[in-house]
Coordinates of C-alpha atoms and ligand atoms in Angstrom, one line a residue:
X193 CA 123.0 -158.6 22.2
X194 CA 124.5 -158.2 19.1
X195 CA 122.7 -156.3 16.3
X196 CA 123.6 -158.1 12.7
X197 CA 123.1 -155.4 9.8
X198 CA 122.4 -157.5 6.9
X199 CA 123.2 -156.9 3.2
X200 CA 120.3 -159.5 2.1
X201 CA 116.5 -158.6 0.6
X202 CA 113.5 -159.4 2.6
X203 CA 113.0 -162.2 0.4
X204 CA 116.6 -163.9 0.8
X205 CA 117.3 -163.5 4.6
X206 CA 118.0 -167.3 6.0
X207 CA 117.4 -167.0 9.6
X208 CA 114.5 -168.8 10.9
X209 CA 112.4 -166.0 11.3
X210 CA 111.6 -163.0 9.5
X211 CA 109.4 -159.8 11.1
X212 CA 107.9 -157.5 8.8
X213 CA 104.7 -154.9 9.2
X214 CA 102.2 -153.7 7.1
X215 CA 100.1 -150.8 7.2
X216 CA 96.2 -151.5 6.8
X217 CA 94.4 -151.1 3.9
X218 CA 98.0 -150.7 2.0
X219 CA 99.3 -153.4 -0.5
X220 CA 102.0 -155.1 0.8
X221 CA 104.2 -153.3 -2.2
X222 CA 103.3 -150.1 -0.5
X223 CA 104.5 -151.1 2.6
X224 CA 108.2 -152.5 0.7
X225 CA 107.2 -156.3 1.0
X226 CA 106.4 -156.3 -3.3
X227 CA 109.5 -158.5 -3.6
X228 CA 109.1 -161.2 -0.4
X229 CA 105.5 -161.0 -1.5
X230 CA 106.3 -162.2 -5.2
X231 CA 108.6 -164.9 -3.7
X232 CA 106.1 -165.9 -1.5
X233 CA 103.6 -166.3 -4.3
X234 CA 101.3 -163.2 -3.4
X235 CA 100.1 -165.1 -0.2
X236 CA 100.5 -161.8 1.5
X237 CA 97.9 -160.2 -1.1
X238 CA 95.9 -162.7 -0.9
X239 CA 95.1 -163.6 2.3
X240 CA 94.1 -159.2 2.4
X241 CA 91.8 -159.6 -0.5
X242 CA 90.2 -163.0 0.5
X243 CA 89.8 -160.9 4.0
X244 CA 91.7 -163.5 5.6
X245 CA 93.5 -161.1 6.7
X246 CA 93.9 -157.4 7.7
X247 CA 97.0 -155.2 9.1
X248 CA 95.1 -153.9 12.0
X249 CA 97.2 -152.9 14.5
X250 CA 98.3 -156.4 16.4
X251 CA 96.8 -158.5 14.1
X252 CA 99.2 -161.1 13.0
X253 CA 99.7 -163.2 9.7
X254 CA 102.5 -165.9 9.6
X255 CA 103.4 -167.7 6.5
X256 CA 105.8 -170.4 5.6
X257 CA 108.3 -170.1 3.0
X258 CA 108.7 -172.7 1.1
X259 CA 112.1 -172.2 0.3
X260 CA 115.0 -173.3 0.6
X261 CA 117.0 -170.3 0.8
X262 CA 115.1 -167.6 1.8
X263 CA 113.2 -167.1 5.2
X264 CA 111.0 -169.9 6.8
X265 CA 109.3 -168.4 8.6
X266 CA 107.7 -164.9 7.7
X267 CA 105.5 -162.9 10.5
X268 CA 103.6 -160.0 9.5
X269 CA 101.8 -157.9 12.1
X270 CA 99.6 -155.2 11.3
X271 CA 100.4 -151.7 11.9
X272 CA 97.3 -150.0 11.9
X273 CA 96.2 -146.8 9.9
X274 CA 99.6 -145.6 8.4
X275 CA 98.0 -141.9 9.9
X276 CA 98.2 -142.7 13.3
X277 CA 101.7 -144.5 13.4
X278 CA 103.9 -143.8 16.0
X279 CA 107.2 -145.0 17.2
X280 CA 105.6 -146.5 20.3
X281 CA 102.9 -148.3 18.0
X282 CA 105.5 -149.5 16.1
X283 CA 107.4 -150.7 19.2
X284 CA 104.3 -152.4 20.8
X285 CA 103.3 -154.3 17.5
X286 CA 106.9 -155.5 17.1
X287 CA 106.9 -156.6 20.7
X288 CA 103.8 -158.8 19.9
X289 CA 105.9 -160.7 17.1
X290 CA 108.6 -160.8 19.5
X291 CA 106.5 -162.7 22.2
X292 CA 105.4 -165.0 19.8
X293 CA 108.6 -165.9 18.7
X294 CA 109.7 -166.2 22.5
X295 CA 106.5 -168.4 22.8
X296 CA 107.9 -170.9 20.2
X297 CA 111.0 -170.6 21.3
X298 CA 113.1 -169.0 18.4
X299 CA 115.7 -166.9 18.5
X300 CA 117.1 -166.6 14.5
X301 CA 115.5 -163.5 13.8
X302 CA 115.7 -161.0 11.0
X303 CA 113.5 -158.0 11.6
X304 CA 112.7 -155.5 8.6
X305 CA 111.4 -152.1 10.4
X306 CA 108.8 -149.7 8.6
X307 CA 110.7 -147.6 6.5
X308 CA 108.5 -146.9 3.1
X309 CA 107.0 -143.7 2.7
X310 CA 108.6 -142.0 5.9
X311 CA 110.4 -139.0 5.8
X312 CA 114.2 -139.7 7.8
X313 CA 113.6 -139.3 11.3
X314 CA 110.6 -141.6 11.4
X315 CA 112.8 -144.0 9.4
X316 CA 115.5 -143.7 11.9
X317 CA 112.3 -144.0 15.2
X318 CA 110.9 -146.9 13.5
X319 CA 114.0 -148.7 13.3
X320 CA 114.9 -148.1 16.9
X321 CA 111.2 -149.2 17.2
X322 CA 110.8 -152.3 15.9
X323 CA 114.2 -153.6 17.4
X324 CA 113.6 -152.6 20.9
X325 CA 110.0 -154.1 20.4
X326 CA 111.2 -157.3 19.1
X327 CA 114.4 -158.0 21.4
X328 CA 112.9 -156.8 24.0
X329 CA 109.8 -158.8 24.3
X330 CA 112.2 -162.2 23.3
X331 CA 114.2 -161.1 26.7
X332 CA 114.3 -163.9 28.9
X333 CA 116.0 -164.1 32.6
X334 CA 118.4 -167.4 32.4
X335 CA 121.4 -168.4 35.2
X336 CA 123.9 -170.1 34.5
X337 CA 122.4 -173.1 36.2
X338 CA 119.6 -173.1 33.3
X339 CA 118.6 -175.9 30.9
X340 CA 119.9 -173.6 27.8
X341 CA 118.3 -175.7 25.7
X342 CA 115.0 -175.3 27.3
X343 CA 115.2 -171.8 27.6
X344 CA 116.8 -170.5 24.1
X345 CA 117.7 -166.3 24.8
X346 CA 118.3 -164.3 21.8
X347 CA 122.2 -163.6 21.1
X348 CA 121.8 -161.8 17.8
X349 CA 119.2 -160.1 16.1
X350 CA 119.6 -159.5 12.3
X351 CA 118.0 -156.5 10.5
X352 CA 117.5 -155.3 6.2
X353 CA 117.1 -151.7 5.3
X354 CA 114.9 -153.4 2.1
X355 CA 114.1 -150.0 1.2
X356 CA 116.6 -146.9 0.4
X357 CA 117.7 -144.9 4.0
X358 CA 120.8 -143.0 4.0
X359 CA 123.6 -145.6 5.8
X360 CA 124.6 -143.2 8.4
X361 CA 120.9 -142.8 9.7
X362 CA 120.5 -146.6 9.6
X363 CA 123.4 -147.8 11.2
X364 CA 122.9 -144.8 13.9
X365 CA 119.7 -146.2 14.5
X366 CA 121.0 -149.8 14.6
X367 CA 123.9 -149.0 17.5
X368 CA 121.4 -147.0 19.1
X369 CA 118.8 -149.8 19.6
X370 CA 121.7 -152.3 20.9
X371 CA 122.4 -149.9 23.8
X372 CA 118.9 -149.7 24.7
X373 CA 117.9 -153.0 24.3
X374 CA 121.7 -153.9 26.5
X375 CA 120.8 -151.7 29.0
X376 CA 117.6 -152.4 29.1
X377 CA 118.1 -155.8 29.5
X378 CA 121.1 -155.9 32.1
X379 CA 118.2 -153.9 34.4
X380 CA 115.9 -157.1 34.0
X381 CA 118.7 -159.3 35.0
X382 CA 119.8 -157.3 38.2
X383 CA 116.0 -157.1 39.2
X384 CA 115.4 -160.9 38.4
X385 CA 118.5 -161.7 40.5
X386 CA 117.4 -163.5 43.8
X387 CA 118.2 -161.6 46.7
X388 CA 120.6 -164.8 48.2
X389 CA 123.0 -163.7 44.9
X390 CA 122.2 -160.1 44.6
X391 CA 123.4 -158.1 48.2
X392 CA 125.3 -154.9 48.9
X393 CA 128.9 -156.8 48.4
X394 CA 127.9 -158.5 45.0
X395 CA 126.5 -155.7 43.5
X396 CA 129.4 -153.6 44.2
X397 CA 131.5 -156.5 42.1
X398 CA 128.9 -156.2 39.4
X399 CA 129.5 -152.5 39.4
X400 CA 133.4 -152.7 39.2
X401 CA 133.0 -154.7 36.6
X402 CA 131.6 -152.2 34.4
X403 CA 133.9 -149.6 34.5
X404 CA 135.8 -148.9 30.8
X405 CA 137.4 -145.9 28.8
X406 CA 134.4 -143.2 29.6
X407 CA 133.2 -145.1 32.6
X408 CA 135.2 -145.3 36.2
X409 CA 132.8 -147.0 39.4
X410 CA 134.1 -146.2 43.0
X411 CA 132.6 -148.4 46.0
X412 CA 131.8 -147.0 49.4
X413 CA 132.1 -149.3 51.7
X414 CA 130.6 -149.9 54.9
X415 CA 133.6 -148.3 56.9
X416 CA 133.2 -145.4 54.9
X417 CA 129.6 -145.0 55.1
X418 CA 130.2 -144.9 58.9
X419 CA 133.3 -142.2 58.0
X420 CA 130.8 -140.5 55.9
X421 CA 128.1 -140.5 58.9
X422 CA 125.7 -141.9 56.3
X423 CA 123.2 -142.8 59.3
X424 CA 120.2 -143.1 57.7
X425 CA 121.2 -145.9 54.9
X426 CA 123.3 -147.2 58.0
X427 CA 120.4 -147.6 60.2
X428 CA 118.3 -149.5 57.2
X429 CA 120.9 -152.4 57.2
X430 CA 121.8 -152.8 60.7
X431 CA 119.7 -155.7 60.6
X432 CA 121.2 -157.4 57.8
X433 CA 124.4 -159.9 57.8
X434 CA 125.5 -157.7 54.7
X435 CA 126.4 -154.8 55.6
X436 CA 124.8 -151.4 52.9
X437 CA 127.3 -149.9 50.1
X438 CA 127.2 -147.0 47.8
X439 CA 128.2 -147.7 44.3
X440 CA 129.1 -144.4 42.6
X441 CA 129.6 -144.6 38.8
X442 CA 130.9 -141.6 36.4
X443 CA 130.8 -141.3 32.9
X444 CA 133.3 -138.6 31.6
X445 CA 132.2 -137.5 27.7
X446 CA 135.0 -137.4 24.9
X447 CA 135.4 -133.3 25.3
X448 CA 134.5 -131.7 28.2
X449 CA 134.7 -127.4 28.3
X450 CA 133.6 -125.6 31.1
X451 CA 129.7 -125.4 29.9
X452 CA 129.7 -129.3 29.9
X453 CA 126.5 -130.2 32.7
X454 CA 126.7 -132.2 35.1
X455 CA 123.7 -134.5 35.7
X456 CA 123.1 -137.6 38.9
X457 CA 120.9 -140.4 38.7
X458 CA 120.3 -141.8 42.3
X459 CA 118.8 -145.4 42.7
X460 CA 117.4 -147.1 45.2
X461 CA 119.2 -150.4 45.7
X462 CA 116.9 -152.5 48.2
X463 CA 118.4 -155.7 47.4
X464 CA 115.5 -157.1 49.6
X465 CA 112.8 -155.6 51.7
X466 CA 111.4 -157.7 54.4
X467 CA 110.1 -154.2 56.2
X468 CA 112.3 -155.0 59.2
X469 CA 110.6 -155.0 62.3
X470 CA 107.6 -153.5 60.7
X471 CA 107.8 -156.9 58.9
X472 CA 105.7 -157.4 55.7
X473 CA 103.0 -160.1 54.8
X474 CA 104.5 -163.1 52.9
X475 CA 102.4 -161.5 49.9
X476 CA 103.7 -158.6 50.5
X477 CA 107.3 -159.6 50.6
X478 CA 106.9 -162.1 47.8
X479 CA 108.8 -159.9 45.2
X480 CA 110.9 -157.7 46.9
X481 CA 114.1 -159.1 45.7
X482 CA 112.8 -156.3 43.2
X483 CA 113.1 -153.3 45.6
X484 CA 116.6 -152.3 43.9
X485 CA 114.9 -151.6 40.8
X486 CA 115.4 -147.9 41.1
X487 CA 119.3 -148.4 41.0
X488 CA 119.0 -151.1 38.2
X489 CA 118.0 -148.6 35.7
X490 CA 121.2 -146.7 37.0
X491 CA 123.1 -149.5 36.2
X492 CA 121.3 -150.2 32.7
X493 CA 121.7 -146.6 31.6
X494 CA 125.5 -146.8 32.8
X495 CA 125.5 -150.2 30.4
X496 CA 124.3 -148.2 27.4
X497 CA 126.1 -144.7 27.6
X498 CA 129.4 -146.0 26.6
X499 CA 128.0 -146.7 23.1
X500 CA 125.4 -143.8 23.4
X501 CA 127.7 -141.0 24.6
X502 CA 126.5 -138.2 25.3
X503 CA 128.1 -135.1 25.6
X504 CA 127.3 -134.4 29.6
X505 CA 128.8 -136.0 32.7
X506 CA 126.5 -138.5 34.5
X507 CA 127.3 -139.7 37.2
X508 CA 125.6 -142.8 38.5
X509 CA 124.7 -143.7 42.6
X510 CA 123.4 -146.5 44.3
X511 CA 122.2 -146.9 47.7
X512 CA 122.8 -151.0 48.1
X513 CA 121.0 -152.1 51.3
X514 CA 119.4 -154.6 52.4
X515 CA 116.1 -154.3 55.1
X516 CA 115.7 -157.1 57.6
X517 CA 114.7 -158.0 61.0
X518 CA 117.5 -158.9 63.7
X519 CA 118.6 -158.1 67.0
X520 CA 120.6 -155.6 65.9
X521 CA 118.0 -154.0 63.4
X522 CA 116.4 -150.5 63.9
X523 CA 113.3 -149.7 65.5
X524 CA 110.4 -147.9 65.1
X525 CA 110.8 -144.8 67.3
X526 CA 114.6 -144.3 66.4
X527 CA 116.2 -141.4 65.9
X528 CA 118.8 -141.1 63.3
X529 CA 120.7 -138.1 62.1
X530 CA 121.1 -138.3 58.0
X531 CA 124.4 -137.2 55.9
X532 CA 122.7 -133.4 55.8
X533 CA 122.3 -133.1 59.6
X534 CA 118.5 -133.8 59.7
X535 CA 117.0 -135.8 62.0
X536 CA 114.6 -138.4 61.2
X537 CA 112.3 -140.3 63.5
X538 CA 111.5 -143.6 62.3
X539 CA 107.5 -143.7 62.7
X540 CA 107.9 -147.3 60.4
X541 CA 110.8 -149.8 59.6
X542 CA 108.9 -150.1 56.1
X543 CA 109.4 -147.2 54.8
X544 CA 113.2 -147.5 54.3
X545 CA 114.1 -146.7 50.9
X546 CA 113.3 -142.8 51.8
X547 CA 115.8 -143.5 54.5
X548 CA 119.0 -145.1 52.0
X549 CA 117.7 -142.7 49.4
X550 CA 118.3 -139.4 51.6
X551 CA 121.7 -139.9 52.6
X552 CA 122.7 -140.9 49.1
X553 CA 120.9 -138.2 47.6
X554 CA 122.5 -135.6 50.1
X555 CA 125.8 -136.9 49.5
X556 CA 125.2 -136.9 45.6
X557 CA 124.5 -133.0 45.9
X558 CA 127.5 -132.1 48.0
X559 CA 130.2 -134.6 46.4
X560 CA 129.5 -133.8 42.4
X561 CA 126.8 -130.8 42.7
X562 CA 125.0 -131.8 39.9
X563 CA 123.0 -129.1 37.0
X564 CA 120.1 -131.6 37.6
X565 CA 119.4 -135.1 40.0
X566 CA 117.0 -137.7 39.4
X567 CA 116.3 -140.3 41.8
X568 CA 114.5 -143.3 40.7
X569 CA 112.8 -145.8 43.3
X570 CA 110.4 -148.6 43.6
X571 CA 109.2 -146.1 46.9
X572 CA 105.4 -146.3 47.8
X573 CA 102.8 -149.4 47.3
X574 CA 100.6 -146.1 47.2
X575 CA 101.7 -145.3 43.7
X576 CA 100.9 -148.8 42.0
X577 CA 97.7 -148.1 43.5
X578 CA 97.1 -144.2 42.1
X579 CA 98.8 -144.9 38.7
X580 CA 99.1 -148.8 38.1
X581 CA 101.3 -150.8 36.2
X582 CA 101.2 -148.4 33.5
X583 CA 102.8 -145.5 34.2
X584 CA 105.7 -144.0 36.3
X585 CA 104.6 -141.0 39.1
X586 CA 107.3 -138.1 38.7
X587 CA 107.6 -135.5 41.5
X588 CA 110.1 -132.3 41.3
X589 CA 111.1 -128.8 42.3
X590 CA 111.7 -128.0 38.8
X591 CA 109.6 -127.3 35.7
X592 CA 112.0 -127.3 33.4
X593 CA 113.5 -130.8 34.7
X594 CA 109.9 -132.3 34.0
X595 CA 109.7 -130.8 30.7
X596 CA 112.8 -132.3 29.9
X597 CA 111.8 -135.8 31.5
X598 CA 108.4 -135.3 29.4
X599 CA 110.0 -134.9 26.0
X600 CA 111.8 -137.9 26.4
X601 CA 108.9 -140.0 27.6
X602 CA 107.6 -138.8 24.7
X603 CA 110.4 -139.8 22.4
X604 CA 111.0 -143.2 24.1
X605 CA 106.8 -144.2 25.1
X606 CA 107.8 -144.9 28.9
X607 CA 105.1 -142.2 30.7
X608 CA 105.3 -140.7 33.3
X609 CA 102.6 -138.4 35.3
X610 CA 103.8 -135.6 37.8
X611 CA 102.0 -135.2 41.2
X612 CA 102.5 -132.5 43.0
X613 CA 104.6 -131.4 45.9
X614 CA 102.5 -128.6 47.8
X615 CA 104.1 -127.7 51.3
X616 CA 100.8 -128.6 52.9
X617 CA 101.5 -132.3 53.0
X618 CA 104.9 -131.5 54.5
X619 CA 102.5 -131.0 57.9
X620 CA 101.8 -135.1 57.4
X621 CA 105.5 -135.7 57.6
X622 CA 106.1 -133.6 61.0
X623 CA 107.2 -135.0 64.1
X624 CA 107.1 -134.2 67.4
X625 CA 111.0 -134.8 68.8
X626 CA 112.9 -134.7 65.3
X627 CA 113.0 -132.4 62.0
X628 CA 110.8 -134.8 60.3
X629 CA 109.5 -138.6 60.5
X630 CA 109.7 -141.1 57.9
X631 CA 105.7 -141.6 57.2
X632 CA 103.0 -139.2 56.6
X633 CA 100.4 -142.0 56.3
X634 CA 98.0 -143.7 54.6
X635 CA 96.8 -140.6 52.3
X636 CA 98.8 -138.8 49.5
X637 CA 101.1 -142.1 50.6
X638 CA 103.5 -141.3 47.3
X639 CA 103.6 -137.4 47.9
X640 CA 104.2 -137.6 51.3
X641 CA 107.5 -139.6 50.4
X642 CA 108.9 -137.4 47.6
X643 CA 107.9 -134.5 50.1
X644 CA 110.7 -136.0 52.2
X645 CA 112.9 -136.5 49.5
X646 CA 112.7 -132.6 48.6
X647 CA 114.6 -132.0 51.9
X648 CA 117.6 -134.0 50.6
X649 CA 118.6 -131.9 47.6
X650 CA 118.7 -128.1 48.8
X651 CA 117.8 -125.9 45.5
X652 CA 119.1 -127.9 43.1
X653 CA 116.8 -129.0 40.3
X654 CA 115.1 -133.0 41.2
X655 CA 113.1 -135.1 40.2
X656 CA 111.8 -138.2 41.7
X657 CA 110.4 -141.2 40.1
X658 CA 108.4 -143.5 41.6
X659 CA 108.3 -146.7 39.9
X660 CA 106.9 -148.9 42.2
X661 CA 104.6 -150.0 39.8
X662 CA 106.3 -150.2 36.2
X663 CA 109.6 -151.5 37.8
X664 CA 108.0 -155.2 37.9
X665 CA 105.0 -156.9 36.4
X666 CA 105.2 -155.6 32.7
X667 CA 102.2 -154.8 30.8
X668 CA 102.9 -154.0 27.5
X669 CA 103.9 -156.3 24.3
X670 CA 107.4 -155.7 24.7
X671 CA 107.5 -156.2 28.5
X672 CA 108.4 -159.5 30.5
X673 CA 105.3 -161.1 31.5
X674 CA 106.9 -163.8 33.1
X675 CA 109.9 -162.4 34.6
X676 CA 110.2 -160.3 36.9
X677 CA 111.8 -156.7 35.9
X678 CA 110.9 -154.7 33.5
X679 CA 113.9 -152.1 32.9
X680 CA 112.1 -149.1 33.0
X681 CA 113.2 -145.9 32.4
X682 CA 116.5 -146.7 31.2
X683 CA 115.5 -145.9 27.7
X684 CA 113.8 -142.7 29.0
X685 CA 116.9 -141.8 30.6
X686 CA 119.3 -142.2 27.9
X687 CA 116.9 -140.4 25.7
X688 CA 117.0 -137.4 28.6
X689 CA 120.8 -137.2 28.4
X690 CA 121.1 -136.6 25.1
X691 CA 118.5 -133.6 24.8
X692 CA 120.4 -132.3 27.9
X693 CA 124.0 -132.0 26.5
Ligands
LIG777 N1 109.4 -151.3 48.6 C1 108.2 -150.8 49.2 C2 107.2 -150.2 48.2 C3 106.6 -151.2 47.2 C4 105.5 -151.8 47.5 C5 107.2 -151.3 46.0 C6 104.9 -152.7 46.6 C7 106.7 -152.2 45.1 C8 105.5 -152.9 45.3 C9 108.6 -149.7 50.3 O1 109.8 -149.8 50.9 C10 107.5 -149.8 51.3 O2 107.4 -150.7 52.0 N2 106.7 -148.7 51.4 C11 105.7 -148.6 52.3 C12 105.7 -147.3 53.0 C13 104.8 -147.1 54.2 C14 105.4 -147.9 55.3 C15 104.7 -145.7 54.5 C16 104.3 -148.9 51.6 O3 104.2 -148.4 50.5 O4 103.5 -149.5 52.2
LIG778 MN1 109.7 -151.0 52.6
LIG779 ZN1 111.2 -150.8 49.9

């Protein structure tokens, strides 16, 4: 997506669509919409004073220009009490324009983001805001093979200052929300991706495909997995005709000195989880081309950070397997040694993602020994059920990594909610003939699994997110409702990065 600044007022953009928001009981001069108002005859002003209409937050107003060179058709949402404003409201109410536009199937957009009467780092959020919101909720999952006609996707987005900001802030702003909204979307596409085209061998291609001047991708391939004595990930896709990968991405910043950090994002890359011989329900397995989601906001973040750089190294992993059931798959009551020298007894087939991710998280550690690691993972149906769609469970042997993770799911409105990691529930993961097993069961079921995780990464400073249940099935304005993925994190991440440097 391509971000068009344009040099045009409110009143004289000529796309199809124009966005704007207005703040409730404000006049629509107060919110810098005088001008498109006037050309629009004061409709604006008075729909508000007939009551018609009021900028509540998500109410929306849409009006037809008239004109023949000016915009045709103007949306305004309402932003709610200007006091109680926040990036993320401003996100969520552009989202709802967005969907609507999606609905009817436009994609000639201008957007003009809330800028009067904010000081210049609201200005800049806002901006961010209200593109993210807008592109975001018009994203749409379309191969090749599609009707294009029938299913329009939005290739640019234009947007007007219409209101004095410094140009460095703006355009900042501008470039900022195309990498997001980039990465974001390339996430979405690599989840909606049906697991006959998306497997161990085509995602490496995908991967290679991304490298460029601060980005270089490196494929382990099955032979060297087996070199590597990656066991665990081994053992996940003995069952499958494609045979697992690692796909290890690094991102080298412009200067590097020798207090430059160092910081891994591990992903899990389940390109489809039939639970092996612990097979799954068809319900159950409906959706889980989606189980690589973790490692799709891996590869969205590694989309953006050539145009975010920041000033760290990141290096990027993904455990590409895929779970099925075959004469040659695993079996419950294995034994498998992992890339640390642990031994794992498989108690359930199911519970594989633990498996790919501990080998790849141990190897992470030892190859790059990261400041910090992050693994993200669609891991446990047990945290869709503690925290819903709404909200990504965080678990970590460091404080100070989940302050950082919280200040930029602050800054970017993707939450997350730690759960702890107390030794006790380590006693629910003990086994009997090997240094651990693979389930603790049914209680604590997401603990249980970041508990095994923790014995992957030594001392150094983790975090595990488990986003089993904001990886698919968006909820929020900007969100796919139809499709499939929902790129989360990515923005999160990217935000992360750049308080870290
Ligand atoms: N990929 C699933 C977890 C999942 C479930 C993600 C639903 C998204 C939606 C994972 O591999 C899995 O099967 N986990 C098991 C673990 C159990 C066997 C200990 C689960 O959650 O039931
Ligand atoms: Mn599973
Ligand atoms: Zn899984």
């Amino acid at each position: 997506m391509n971000i068009q600044i344009s040099d045009a007022s409110a009143h004289s953009v000529t796309t199809r669509g124009l966005f704007v928001g207005l703040y409730e009981n404000e006049k629509p001069s107060e919110c810098g919409l005088g001008r498109l108002d006037a050309t629009l005859g004061n409709r604006i002003e008075a729909a508000i004073s007939a009551g018609d209409f009021s900028a509540r937050f998500n109410r929306v107003l849409e009006l037809y220009g008239g004109h023949q060179d000016g915009p045709r058709h103007i949306v305004v949402v309402g932003l709610g009490e200007r006091e109680r404003s926040t990036t993320e409201s401003v996100r969520r109410a552009f989202g709802t324009l967005g969907k609507r536009a999606r609905g009817a199937s436009c994609n000639d957009v201008t957007v003009l983001p809330p800028l009067t009467g904010f000081d210049e780092t609201a200005q800049r959020n806002n901006t961010i805001a209200a593109l993210e919101g807008t592109a975001l909720a018009m994203y749409r999952y379309v191969r090749r093979t599609h009707n294009v006609d029938r299913f329009p996707i939005l290739e640019s987005l234009n947007v007007v200052a219409g209101e004095d900001i410094n140009d460095d802030v703006f355009h900042q702003a501008v470039e900022y929300a195309s990498a997001t909204i980039n990465g974001v979307n390339f996430a979405r596409d690599l989840v909606c991706m049906p697991a006959a085209d998306l497997y161990p061998e085509t995602y490496a291609q995908i991967a290679l495909g991304m490298g460029n001047e601060t980005i270089s991708v490196e494929v382990l391939d099955h032979e060297k997995l087996v070199e590597l004595k990656m066991r665990a990930i081994l053992a996940v896709g003995q069952g499958s005709t494609h045979p697992p990968c690692v796909i290890h991405l690094s991102y080298e910043p412009k200067s590097v000195n020798d207090k430059t950090k160092t910081f891994a994002l591990v992903g899990k890359g389940v390109t489809f989880d039939s639970g092996g011989l612990d097979i799954k329900t068809a319900a159950g397995m409906r959706d889980m081309k989606a189980d690589m989601g973790g490692s799709a906001t891996v590869m969205g973040v590694f989309r953006a950070l050539n145009q975010v750089r920041p000033n760290c190294r990141v290096h990027g992993f993904v455990a590409a397997v895929e779970n099925m059931t075959d004469g040659n798959a695993y079996h419950p009551g294995d034994i498998i040694t992992a890339f640390n020298g642990r031994t794992i007894e498989i108690d359930n087939t199911d519970a594989e993602g633990r498996l790919a991710l501990a080998d790849v998280l141990a190897y992470a550690v030892k190859s790059v020994e990261p400041d910090a690691i992050v693994d993200l993972a669609t891991l446990t149906g047990a945290c869709v059920i503690a925290l819903g769609h709404w909200c990504t469970g965080v678990m970590s042997n460091n404080d100070e990594l989940v302050e950082l993770l919280q200040a930029a799911s602050d800054a970017s409105g993707e939450r997350i909610w730690r759960l702890p990691l107390w030794s006790d529930y380590k006693q629910q993961i003990k086994s009997e003939i090997a240094d651990m097993k693979n389930t603790g069961g049914r209680p604590a079921g997401t603990i249980t699994a970041g508990k095994f995780l923790e014995a992957f990464v030594d001392k150094t400073p983790w975090a595990h997110m488990d986003i089993a249940g904001t990886a698919t099935e968006g909820q929020f304005s900007y969100t796919p409702h139809k499709e499939l993925g929902t790129g989360v994190a990515v923005r999160l991440l990217l935000d992360a990065l750049l308080r870290w440097e």
